[in-house]
PDB file of C-alpha atoms in Angstrom:
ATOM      1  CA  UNK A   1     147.315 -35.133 -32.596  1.00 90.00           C
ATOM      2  CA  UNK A   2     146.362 -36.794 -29.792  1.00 95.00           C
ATOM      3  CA  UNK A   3     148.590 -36.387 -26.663  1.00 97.00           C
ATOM      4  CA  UNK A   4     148.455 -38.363 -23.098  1.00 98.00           C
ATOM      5  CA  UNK A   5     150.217 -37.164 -20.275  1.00 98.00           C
ATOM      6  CA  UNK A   6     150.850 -39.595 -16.878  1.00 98.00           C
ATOM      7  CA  UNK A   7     150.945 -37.684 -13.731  1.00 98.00           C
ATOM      8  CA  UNK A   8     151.379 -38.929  -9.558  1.00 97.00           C
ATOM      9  CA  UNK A   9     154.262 -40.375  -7.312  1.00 97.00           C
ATOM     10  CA  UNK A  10     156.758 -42.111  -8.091  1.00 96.00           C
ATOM     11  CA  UNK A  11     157.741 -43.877  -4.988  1.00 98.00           C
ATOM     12  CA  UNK A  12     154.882 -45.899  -3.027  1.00 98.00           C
ATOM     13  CA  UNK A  13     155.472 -47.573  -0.085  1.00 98.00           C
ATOM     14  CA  UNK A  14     154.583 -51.547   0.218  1.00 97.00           C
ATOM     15  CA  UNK A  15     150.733 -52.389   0.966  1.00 97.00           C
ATOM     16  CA  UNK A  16     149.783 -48.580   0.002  1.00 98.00           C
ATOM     17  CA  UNK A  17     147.754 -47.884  -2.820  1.00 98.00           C
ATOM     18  CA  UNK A  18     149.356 -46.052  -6.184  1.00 98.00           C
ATOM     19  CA  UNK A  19     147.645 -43.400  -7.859  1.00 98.00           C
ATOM     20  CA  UNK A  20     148.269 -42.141 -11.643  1.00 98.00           C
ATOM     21  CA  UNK A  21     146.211 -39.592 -13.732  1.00 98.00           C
ATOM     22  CA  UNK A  22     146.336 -39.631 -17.041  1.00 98.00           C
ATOM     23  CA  UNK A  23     145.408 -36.253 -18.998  1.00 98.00           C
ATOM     24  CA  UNK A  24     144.478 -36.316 -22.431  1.00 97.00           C
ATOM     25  CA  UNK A  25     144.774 -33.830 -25.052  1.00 96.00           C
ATOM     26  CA  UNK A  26     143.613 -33.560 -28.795  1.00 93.00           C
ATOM     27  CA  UNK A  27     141.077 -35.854 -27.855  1.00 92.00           C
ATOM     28  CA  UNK A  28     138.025 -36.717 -25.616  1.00 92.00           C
ATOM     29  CA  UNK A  29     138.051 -39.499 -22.811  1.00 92.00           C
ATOM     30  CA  UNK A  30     133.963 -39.426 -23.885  1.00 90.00           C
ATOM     31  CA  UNK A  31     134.451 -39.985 -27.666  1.00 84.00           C
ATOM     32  CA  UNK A  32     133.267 -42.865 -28.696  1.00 84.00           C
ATOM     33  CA  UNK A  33     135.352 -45.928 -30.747  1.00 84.00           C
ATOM     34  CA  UNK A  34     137.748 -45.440 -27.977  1.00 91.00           C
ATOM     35  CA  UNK A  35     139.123 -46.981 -24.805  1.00 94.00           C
ATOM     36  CA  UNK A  36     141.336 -45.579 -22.193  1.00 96.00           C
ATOM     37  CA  UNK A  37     144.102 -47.864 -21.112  1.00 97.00           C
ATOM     38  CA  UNK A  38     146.769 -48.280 -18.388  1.00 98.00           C
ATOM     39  CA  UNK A  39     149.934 -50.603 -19.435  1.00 98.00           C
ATOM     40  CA  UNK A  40     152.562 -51.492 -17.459  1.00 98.00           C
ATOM     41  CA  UNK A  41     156.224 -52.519 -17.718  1.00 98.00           C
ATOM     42  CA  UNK A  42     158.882 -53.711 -15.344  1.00 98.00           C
ATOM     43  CA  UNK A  43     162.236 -52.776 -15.493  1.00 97.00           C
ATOM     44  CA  UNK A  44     164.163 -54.738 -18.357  1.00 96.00           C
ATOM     45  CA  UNK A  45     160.851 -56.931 -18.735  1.00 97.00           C
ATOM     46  CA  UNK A  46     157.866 -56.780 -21.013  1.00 97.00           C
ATOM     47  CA  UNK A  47     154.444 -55.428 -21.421  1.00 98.00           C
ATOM     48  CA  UNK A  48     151.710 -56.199 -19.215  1.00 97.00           C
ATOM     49  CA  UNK A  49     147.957 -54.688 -20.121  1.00 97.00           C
ATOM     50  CA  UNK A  50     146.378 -53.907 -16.315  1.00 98.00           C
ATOM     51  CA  UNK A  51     142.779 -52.513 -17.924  1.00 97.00           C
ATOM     52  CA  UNK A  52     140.469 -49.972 -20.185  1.00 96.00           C
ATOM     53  CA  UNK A  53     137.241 -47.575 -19.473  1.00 96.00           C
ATOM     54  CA  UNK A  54     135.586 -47.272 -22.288  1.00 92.00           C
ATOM     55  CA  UNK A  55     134.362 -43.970 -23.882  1.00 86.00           C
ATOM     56  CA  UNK A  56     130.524 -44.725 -22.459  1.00 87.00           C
ATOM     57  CA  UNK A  57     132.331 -45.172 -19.055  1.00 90.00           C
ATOM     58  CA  UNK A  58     132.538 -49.451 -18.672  1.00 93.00           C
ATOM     59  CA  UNK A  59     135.448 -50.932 -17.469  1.00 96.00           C
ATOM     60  CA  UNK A  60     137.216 -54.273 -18.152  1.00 95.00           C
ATOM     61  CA  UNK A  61     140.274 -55.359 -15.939  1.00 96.00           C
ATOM     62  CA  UNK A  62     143.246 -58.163 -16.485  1.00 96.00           C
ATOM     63  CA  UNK A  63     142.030 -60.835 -14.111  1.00 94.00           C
ATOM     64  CA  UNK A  64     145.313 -61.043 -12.307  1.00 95.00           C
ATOM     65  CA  UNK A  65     144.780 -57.570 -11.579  1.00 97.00           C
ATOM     66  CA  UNK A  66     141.065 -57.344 -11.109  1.00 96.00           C
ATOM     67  CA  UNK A  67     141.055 -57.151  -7.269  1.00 97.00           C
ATOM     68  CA  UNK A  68     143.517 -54.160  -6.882  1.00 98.00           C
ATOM     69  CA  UNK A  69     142.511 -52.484  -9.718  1.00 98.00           C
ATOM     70  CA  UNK A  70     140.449 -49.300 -10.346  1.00 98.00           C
ATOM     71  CA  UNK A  71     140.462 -47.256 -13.470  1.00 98.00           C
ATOM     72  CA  UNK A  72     137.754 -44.021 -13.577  1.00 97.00           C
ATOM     73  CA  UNK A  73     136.970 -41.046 -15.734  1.00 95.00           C
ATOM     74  CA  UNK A  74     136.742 -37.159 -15.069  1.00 94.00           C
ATOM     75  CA  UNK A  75     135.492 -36.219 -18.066  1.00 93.00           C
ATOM     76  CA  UNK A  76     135.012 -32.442 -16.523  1.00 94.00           C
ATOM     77  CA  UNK A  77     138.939 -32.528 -16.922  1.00 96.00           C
ATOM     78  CA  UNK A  78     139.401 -34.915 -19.743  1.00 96.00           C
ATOM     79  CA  UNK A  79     141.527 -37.087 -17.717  1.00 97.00           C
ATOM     80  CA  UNK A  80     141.323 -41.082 -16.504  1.00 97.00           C
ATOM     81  CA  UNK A  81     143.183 -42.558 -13.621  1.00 98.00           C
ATOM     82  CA  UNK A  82     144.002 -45.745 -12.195  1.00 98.00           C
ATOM     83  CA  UNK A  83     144.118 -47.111  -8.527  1.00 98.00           C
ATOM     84  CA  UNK A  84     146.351 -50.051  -7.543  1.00 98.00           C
ATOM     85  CA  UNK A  85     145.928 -50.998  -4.275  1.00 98.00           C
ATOM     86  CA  UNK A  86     148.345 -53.105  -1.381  1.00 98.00           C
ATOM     87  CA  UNK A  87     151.026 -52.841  -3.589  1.00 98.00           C
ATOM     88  CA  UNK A  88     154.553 -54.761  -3.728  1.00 98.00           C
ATOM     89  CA  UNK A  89     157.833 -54.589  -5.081  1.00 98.00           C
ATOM     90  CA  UNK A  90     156.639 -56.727  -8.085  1.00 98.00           C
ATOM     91  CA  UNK A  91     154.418 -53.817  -9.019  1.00 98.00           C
ATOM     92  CA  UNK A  92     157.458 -51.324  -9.292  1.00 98.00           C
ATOM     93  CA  UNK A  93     157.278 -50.556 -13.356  1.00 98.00           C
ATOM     94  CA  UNK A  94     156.880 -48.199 -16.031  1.00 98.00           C
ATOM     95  CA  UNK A  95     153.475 -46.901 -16.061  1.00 98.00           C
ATOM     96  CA  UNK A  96     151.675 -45.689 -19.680  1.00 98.00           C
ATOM     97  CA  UNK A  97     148.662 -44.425 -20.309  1.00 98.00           C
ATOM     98  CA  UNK A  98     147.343 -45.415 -23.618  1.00 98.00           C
ATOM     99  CA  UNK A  99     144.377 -45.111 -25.836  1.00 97.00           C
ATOM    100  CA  UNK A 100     142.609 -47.309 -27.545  1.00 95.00           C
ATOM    101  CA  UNK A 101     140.943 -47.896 -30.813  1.00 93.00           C
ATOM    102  CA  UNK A 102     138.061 -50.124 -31.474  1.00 91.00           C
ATOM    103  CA  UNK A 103     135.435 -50.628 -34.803  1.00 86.00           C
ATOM    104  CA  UNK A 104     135.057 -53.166 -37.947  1.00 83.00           C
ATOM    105  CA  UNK A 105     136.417 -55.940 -35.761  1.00 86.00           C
ATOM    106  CA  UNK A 106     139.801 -54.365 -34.877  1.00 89.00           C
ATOM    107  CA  UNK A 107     141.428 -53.025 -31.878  1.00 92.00           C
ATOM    108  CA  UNK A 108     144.757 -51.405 -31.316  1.00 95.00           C
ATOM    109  CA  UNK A 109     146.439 -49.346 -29.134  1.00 96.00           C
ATOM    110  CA  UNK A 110     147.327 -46.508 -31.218  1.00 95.00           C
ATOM    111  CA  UNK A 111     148.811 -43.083 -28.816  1.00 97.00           C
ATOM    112  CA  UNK A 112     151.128 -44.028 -25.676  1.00 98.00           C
ATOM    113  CA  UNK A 113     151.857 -41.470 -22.968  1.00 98.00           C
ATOM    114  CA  UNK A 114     155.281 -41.274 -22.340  1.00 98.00           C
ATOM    115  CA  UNK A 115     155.603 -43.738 -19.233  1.00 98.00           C
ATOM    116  CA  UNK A 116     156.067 -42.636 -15.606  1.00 98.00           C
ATOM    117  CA  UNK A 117     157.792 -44.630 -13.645  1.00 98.00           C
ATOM    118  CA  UNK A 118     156.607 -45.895 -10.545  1.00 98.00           C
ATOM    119  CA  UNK A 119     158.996 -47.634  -7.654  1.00 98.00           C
ATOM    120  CA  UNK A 120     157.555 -49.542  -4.886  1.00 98.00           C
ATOM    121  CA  UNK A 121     159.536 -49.411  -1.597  1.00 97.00           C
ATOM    122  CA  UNK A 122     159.458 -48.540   1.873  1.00 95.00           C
TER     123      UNK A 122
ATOM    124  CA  UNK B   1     143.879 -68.100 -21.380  1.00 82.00           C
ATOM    125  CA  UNK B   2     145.636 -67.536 -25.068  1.00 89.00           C
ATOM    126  CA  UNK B   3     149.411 -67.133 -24.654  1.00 94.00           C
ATOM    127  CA  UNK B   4     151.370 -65.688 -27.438  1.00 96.00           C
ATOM    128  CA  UNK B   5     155.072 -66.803 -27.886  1.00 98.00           C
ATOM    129  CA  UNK B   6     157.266 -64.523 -29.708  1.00 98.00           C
ATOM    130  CA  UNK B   7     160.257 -66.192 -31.802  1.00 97.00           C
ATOM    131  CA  UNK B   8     163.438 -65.737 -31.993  1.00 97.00           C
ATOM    132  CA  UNK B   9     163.989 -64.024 -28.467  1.00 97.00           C
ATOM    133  CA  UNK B  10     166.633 -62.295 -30.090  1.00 98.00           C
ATOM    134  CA  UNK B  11     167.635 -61.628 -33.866  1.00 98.00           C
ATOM    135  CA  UNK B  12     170.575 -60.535 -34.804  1.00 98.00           C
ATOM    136  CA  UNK B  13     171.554 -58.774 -38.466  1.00 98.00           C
ATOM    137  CA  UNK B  14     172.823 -56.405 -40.199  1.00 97.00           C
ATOM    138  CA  UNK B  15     171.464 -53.124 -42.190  1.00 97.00           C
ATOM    139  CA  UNK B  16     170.187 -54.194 -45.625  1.00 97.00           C
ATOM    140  CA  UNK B  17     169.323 -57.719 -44.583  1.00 98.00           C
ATOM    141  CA  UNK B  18     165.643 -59.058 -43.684  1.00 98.00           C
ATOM    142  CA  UNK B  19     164.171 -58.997 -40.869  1.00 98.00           C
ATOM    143  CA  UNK B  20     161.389 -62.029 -39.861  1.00 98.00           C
ATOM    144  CA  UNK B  21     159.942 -62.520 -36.366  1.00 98.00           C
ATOM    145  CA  UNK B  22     157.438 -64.836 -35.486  1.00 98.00           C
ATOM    146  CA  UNK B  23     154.532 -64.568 -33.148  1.00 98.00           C
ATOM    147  CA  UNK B  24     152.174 -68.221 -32.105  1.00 98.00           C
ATOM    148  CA  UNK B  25     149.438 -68.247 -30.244  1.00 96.00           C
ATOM    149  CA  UNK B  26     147.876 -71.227 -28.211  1.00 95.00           C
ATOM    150  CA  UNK B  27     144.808 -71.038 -29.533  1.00 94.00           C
ATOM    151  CA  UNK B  28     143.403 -69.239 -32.763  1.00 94.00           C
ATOM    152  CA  UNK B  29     143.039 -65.817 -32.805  1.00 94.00           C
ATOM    153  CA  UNK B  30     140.937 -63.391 -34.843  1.00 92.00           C
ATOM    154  CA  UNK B  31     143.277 -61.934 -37.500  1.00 91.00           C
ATOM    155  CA  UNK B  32     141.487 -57.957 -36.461  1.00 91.00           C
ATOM    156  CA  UNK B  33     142.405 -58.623 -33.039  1.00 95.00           C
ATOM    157  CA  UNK B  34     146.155 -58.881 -33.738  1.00 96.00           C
ATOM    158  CA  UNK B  35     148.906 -55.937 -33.301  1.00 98.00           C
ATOM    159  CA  UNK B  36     152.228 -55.494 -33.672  1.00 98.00           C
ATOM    160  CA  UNK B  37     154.490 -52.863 -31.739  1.00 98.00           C
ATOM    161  CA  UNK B  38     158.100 -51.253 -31.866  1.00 98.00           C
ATOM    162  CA  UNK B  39     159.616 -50.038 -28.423  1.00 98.00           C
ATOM    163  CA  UNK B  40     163.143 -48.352 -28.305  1.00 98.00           C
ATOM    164  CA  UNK B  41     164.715 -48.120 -25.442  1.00 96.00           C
ATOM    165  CA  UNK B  42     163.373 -45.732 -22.820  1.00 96.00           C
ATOM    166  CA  UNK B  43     160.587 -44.616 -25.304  1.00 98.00           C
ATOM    167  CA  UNK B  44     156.645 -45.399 -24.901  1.00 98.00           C
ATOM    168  CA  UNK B  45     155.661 -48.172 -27.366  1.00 98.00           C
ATOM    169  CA  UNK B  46     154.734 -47.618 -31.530  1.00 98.00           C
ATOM    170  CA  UNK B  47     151.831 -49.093 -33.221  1.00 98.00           C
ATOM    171  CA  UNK B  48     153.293 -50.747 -36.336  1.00 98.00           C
ATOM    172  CA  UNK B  49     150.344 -53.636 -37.744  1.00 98.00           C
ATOM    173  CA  UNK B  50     146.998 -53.623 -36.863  1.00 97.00           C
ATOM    174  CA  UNK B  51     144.498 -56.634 -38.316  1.00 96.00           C
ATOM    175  CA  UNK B  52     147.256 -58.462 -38.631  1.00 97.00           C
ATOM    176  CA  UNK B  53     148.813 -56.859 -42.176  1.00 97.00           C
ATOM    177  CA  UNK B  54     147.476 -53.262 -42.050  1.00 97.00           C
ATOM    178  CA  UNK B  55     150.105 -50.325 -41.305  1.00 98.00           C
ATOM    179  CA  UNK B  56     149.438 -47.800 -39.244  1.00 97.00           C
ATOM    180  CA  UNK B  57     149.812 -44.222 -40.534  1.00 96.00           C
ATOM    181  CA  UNK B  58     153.623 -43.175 -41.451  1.00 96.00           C
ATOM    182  CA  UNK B  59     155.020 -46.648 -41.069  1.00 98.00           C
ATOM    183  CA  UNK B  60     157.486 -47.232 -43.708  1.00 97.00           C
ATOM    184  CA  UNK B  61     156.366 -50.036 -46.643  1.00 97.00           C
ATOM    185  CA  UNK B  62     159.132 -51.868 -45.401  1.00 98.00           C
ATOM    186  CA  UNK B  63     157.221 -53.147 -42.806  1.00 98.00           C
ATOM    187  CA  UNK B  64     154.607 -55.860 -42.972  1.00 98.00           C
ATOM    188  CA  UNK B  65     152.489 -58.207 -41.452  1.00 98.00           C
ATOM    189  CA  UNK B  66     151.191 -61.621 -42.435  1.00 98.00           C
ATOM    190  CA  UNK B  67     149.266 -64.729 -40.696  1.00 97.00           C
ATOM    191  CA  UNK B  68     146.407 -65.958 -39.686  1.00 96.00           C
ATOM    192  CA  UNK B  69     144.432 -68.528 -37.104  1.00 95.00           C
ATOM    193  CA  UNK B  70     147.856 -68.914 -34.558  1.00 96.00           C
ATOM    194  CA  UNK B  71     150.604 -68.272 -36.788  1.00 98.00           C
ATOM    195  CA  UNK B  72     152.073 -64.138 -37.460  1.00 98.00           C
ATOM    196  CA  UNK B  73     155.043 -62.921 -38.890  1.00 98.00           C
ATOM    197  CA  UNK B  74     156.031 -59.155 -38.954  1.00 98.00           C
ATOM    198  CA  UNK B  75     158.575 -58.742 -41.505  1.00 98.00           C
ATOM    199  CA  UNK B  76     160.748 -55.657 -42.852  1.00 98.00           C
ATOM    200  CA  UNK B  77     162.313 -56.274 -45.653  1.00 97.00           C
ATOM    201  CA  UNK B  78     165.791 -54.345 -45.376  1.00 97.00           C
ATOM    202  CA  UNK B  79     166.618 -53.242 -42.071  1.00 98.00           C
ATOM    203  CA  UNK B  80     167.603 -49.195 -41.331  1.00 98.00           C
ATOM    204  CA  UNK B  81     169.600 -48.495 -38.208  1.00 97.00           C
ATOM    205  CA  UNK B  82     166.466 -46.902 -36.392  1.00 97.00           C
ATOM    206  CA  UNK B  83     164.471 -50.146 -37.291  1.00 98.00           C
ATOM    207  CA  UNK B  84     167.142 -51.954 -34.417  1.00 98.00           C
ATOM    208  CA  UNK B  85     164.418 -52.048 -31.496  1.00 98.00           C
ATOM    209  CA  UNK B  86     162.235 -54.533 -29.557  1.00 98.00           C
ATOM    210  CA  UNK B  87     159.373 -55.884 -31.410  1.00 98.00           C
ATOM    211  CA  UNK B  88     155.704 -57.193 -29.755  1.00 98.00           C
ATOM    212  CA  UNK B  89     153.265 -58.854 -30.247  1.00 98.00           C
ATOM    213  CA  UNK B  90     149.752 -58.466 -29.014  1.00 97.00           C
ATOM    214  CA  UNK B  91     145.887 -59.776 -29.225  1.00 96.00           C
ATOM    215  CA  UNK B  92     143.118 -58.387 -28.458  1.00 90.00           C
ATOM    216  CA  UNK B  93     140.680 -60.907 -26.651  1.00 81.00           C
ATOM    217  CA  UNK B  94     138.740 -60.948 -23.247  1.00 80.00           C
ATOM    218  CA  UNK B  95     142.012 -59.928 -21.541  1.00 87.00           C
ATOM    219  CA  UNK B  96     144.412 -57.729 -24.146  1.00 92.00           C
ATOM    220  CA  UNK B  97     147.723 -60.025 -24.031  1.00 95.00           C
ATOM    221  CA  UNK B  98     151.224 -59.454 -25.085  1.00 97.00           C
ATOM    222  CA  UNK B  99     154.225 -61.629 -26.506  1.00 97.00           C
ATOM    223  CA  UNK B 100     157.609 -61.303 -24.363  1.00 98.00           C
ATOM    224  CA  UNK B 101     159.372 -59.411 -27.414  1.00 98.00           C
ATOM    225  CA  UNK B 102     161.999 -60.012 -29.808  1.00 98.00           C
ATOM    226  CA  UNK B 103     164.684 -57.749 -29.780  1.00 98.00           C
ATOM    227  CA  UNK B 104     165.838 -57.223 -33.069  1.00 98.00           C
ATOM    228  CA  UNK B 105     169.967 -56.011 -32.622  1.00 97.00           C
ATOM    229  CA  UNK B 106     172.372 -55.041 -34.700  1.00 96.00           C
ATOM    230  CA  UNK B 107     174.920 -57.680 -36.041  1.00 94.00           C
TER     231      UNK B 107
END
């Protein structure tokens, strides 16, 4: 069973840059017909994808997001991460880790971490 | 940009009845690419449908999935208490997109 785990702080002050590690378990960040997400969800509000690394180590990012956004691989320590720089209150959320499934024309997200929240304030 | 509007934003019944909730895209959207998800409160989100009408593993047969081109439906055909939750939507395109959710409550 695969198993994701979101670690880092949960306050970060406005304009500063969050940081959240993700470590997997049961599975491999390298394996292949699968894709390492971070998702997103404010308070009360809905889902919002922010981007993936795939297992051969690409990246794709939500455009809205693209310019703040880093998501990289340590596959040493089977664990991904994301970087959200010059942050504001309207990134305060739920953070999850996710992976992802892709092959025969079909994609889903298909094991969640557990969410870490993340509050942005001075 | 393909925007997916989930319908009703909230449905309210009872245990026993059935359940339909409606997802429309803006543009057409490949039946594989197109997932459906159960969140309870404070919990991480469930996979539920995948391609549109498959289950993913353990999901009751109560649940299912139909549609194609820019019209879904997720249905479960007679509600249990856990099945009270909020239910998305999502495609999988350039840019992985979600619905807003329909919360499905208890009547």
């Amino acid at each position: 069973q695969v198993q994701l785990q979101e670690s880092g702080p949960g306050l970060v002050k406005p304009s500063e840059t969050l940081s959240l590690t993700c470590t997997v378990s049961g599975g491999s960040v390298s394996s292949g017909s699968h894709f390492w997400s971070w998702i997103r969800q404010p308070p009360g509000k809905g889902l919002e994808w922010i981007g993936y690394i795939y297992y051969s180590g690409s990246t794709n990012y939500n455009p809205s997001l693209k310019s703040r956004v880093t998501i990289s691989r340590d596959t040493s320590k089977n664990q991904f991460s994301l970087k959200l720089s010059s942050v504001t209150a309207a990134d305060t959320a739920v953070y999850f880790c996710v992976r992802g499934w892709y092959g025969d024309y079909t994609y889903f997200f298909d094991f969640w971490g557990q969410g870490t929240l993340v509050t942005v304030s001075s | 940009e393909i925007v997916l509007t989930q319908s009703p934003g909230t449905l309210s019944l009872s245990p026993g009845e059935r359940a339909t909730l409606s997802c429309r895209a803006s543009q057409r959207v490949t039946s594989g690419y197109l997932v459906w998800y159960q969140q309870h409160p404070g919990q991480a989100p469930r996979l539920l449908i995948y391609a549109a009408s498959t289950r993913a593993t353990g999901v009751p047969d109560r649940f299912s999935g139909s549609g194609s081109g820019t019209d879904f439906t997720l249905t479960i055909s007679r509600l249990e208490p856990e099945d009270f939750a909020v239910y998305y939507c999502q495609q999988f395109g350039s840019s992985p997109l979600f619905g807003q959710g329909t919360k499905l409550e208890i009547k």
